[in-house]
mmCIF file of C-alpha atoms and ligand atoms in Angstrom:
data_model
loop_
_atom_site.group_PDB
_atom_site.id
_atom_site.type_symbol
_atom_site.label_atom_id
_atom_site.label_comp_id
_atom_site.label_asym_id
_atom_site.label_seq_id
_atom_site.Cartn_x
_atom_site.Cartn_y
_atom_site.Cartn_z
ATOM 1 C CA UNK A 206 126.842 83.982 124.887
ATOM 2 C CA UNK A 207 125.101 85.360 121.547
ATOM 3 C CA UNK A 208 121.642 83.514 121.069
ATOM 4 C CA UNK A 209 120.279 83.494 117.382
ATOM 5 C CA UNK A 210 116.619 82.530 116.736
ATOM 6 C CA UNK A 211 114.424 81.126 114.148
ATOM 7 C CA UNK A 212 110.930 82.779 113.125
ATOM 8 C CA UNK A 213 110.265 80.134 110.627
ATOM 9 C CA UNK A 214 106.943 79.995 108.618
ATOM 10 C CA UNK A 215 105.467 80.741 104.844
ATOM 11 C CA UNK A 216 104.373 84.043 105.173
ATOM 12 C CA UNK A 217 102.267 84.532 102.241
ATOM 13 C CA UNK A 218 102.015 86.937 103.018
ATOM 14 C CA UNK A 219 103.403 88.585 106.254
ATOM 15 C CA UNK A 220 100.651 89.363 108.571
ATOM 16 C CA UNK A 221 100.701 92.316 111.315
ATOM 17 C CA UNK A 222 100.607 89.023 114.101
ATOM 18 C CA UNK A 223 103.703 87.551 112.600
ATOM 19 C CA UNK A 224 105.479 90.956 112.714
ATOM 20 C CA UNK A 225 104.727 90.827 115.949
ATOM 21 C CA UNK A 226 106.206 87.841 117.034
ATOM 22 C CA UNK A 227 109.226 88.627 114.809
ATOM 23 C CA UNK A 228 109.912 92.203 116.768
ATOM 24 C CA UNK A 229 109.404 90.748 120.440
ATOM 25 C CA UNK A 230 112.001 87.847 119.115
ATOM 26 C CA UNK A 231 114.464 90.649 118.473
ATOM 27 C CA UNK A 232 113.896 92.140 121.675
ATOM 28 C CA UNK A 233 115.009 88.590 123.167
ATOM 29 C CA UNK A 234 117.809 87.356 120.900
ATOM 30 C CA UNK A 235 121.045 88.721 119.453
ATOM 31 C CA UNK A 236 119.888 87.573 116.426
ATOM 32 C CA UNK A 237 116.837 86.497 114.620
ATOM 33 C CA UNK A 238 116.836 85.346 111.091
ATOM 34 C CA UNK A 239 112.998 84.725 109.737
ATOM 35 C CA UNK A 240 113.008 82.212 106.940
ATOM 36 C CA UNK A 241 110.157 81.793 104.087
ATOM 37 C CA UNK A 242 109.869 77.802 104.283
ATOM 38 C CA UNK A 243 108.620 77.365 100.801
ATOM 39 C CA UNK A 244 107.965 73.333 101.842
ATOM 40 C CA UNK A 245 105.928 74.862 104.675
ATOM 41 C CA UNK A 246 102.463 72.894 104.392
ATOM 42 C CA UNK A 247 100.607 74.747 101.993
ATOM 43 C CA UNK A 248 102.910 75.011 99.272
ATOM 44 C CA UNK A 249 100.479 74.671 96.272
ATOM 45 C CA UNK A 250 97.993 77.405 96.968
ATOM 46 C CA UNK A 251 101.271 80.247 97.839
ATOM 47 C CA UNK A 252 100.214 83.281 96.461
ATOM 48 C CA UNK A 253 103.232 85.442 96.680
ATOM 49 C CA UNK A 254 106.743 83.701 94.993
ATOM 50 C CA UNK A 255 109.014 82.913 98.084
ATOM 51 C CA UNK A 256 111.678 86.215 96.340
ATOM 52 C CA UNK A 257 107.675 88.381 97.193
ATOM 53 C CA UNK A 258 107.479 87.278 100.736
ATOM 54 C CA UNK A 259 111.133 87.373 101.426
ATOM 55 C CA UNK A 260 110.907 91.600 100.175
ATOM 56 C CA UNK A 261 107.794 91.825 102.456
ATOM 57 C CA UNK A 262 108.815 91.139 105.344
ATOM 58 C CA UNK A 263 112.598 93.072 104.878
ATOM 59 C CA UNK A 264 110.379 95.596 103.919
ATOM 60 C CA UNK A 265 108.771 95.481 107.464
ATOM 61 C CA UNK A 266 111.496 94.709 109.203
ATOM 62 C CA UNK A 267 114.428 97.019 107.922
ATOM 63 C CA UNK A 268 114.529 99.113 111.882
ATOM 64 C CA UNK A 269 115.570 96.075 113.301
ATOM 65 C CA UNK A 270 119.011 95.775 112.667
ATOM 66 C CA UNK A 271 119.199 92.019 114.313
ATOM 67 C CA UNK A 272 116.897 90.661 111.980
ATOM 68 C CA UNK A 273 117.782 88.700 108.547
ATOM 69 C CA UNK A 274 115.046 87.627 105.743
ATOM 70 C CA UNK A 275 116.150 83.846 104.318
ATOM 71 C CA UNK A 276 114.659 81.304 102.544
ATOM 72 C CA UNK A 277 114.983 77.573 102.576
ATOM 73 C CA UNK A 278 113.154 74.397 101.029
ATOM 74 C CA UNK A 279 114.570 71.518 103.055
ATOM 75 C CA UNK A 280 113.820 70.716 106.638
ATOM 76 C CA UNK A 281 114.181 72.886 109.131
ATOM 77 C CA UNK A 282 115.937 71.111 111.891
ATOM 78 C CA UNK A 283 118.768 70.854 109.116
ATOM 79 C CA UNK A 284 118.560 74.319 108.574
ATOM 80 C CA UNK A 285 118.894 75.276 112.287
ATOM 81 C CA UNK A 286 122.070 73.118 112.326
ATOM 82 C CA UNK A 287 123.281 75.090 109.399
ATOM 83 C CA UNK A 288 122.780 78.245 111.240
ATOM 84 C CA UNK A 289 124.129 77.207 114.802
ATOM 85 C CA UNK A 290 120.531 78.376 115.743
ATOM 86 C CA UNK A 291 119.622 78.093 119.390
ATOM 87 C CA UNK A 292 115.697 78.493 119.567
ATOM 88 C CA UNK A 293 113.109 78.054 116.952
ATOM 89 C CA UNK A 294 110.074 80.265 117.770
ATOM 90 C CA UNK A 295 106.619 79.515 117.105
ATOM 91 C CA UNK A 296 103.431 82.084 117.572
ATOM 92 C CA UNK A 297 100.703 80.154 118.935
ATOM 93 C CA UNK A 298 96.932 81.641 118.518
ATOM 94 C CA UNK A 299 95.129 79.044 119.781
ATOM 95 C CA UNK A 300 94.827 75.864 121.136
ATOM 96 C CA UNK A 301 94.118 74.646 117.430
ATOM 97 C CA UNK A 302 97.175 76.093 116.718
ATOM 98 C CA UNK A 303 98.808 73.612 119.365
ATOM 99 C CA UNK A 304 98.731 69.875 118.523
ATOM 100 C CA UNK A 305 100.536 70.519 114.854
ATOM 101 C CA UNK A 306 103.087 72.902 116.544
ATOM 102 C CA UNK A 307 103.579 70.521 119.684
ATOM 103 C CA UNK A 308 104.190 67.971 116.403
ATOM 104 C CA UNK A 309 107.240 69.617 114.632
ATOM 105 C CA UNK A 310 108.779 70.624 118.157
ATOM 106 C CA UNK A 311 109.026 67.006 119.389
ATOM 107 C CA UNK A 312 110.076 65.761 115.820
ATOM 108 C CA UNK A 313 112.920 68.486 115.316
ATOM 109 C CA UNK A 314 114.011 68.011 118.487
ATOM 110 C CA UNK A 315 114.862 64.232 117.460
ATOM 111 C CA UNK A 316 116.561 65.788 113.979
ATOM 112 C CA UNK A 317 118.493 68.192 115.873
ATOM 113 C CA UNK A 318 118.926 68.058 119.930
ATOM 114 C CA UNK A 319 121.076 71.287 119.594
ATOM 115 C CA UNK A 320 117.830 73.200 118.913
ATOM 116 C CA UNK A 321 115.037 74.207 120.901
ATOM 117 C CA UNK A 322 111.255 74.903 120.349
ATOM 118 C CA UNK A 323 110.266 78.662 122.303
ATOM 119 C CA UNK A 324 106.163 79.070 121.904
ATOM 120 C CA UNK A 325 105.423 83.014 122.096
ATOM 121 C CA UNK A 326 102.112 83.765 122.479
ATOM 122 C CA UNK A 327 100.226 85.739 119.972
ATOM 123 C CA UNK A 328 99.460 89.324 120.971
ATOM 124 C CA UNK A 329 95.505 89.862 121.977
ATOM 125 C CA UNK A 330 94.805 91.489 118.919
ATOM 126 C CA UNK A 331 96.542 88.643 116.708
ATOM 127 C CA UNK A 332 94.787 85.980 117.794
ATOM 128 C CA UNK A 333 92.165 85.567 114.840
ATOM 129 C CA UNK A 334 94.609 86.298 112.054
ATOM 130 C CA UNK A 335 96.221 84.066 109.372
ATOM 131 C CA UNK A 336 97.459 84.610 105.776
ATOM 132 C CA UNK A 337 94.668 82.714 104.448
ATOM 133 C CA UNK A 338 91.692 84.717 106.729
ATOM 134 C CA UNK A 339 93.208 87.901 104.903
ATOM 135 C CA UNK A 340 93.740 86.491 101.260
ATOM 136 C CA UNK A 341 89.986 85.156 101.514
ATOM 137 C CA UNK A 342 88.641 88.848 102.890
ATOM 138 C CA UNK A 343 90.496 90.446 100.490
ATOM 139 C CA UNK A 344 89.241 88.515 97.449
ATOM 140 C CA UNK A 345 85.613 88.868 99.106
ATOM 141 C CA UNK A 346 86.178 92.545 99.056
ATOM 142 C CA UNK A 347 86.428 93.381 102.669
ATOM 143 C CA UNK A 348 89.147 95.689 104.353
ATOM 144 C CA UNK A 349 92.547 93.959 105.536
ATOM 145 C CA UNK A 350 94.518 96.764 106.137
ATOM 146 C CA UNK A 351 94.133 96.382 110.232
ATOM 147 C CA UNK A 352 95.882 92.941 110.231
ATOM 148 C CA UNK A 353 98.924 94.110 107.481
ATOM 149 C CA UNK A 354 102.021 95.740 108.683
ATOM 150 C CA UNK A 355 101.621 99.179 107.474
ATOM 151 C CA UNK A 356 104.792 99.196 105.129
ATOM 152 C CA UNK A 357 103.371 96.851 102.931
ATOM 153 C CA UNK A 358 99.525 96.580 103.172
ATOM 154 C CA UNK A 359 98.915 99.041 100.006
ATOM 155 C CA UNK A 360 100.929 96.321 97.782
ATOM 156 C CA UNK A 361 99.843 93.321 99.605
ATOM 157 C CA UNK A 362 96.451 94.250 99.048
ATOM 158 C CA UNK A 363 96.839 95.749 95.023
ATOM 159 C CA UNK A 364 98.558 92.323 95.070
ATOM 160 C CA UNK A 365 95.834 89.933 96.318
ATOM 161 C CA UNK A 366 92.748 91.970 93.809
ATOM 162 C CA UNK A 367 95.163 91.508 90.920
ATOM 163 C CA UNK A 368 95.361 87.522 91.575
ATOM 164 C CA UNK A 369 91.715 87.263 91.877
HETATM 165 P P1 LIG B 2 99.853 81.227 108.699
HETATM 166 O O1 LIG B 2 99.299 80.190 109.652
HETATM 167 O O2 LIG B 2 99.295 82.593 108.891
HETATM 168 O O3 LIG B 2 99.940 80.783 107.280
HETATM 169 P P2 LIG B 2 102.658 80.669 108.892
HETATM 170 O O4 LIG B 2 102.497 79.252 108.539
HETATM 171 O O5 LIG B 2 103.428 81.555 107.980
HETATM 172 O O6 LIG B 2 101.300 81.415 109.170
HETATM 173 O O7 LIG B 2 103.224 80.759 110.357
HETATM 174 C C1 LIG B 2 104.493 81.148 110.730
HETATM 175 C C2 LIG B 2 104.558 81.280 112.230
HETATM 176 O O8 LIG B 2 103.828 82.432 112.642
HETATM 177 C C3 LIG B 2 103.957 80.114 112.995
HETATM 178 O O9 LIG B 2 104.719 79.934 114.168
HETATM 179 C C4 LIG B 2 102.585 80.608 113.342
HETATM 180 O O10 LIG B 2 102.075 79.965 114.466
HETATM 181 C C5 LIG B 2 102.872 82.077 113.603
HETATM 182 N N1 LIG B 2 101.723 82.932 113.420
HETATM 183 C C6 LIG B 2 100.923 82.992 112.343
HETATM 184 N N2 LIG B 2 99.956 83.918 112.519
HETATM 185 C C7 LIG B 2 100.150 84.442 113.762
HETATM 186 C C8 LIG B 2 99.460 85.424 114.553
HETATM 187 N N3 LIG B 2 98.368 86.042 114.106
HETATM 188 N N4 LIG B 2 99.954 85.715 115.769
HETATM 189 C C9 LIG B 2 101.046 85.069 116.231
HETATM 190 N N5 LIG B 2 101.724 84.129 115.555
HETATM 191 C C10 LIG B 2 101.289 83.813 114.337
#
């Protein structure tokens, strides 16, 4: 039976370790649709509008022909249901990472029993980077373009001086 997945998150902006997660989801599910949560936690200090981060990551992702770029601002168990969606998937850096994400699995869960929590683990080389560790370098000047997928780094980055 087709499986569709989840890659929910607020990507502002899309980082090389979320790509990552996002391509080794497609690799695993018929389809994956990654949604821009514009409720997602830290809402009032987004840099890129939720229409930005939506083009990013298409941008990145446009070889993968299982992949969809939505948006949403309600919950995402609802969501899920709205989708038929069979696994949410979470990256998990680090065991700070865990408590929170061990949170929202056990509460959507209860929203939606139909749906279930997969943690992937973040690649080596991801483990350090966040959205907010590269919009703080950038402002302080320092090179980002390692930890940005390649498609977009030039704009993220022209982006991020602009909206110093
Ligand atoms: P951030 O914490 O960078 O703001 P998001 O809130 O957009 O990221 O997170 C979306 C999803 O991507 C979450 O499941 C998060 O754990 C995962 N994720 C974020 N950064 C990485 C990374 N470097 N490697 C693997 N997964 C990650």
């Amino acid at each position: 039976m087709s499986k569709t997945a989840i890659c929910p998150g607020s990507f502002d902006p899309i980082t090389g370790g979320h790509l990552d997660i996002i391509r080794r989801s497609a690799k695993l599910f018929d389809r994956v649709i990654v949604v821009v949560m514009s409720n997602y936690r830290k809402v009032n200090n987004s840099c890129f509008s939720v229409d930005e981060r939506m083009e990013l990551i298409r941008r990145c992702t446009k070889d993968l022909p299982n992949v969809e770029v939505d948006c949403d601002f309600g919950l995402l168990a609802e969501y899920a249901r709205r989708k038929n969606a069979d696994v949410i998937v979470k990256g998990l850096r680090a065991v700070s990472d865990f408590e929170d994400e061990f949170q929202q699995a056990l509460t959507n869960k209860k929203l939606n029993s139909a749906v279930e929590t997969v943690f992937m683990a973040a690649g080596a080389e991801n483990m350090f980077l966040s959205s907010s560790m590269i919009k703080q370098v950038c402002r302080l000047g320092g090179d980002v373009t390692p930890f940005l997928p390649e498609e977009v780094s030039s704009d993220i980055i022209d982006r991020l001086r602009e909206t110093e």
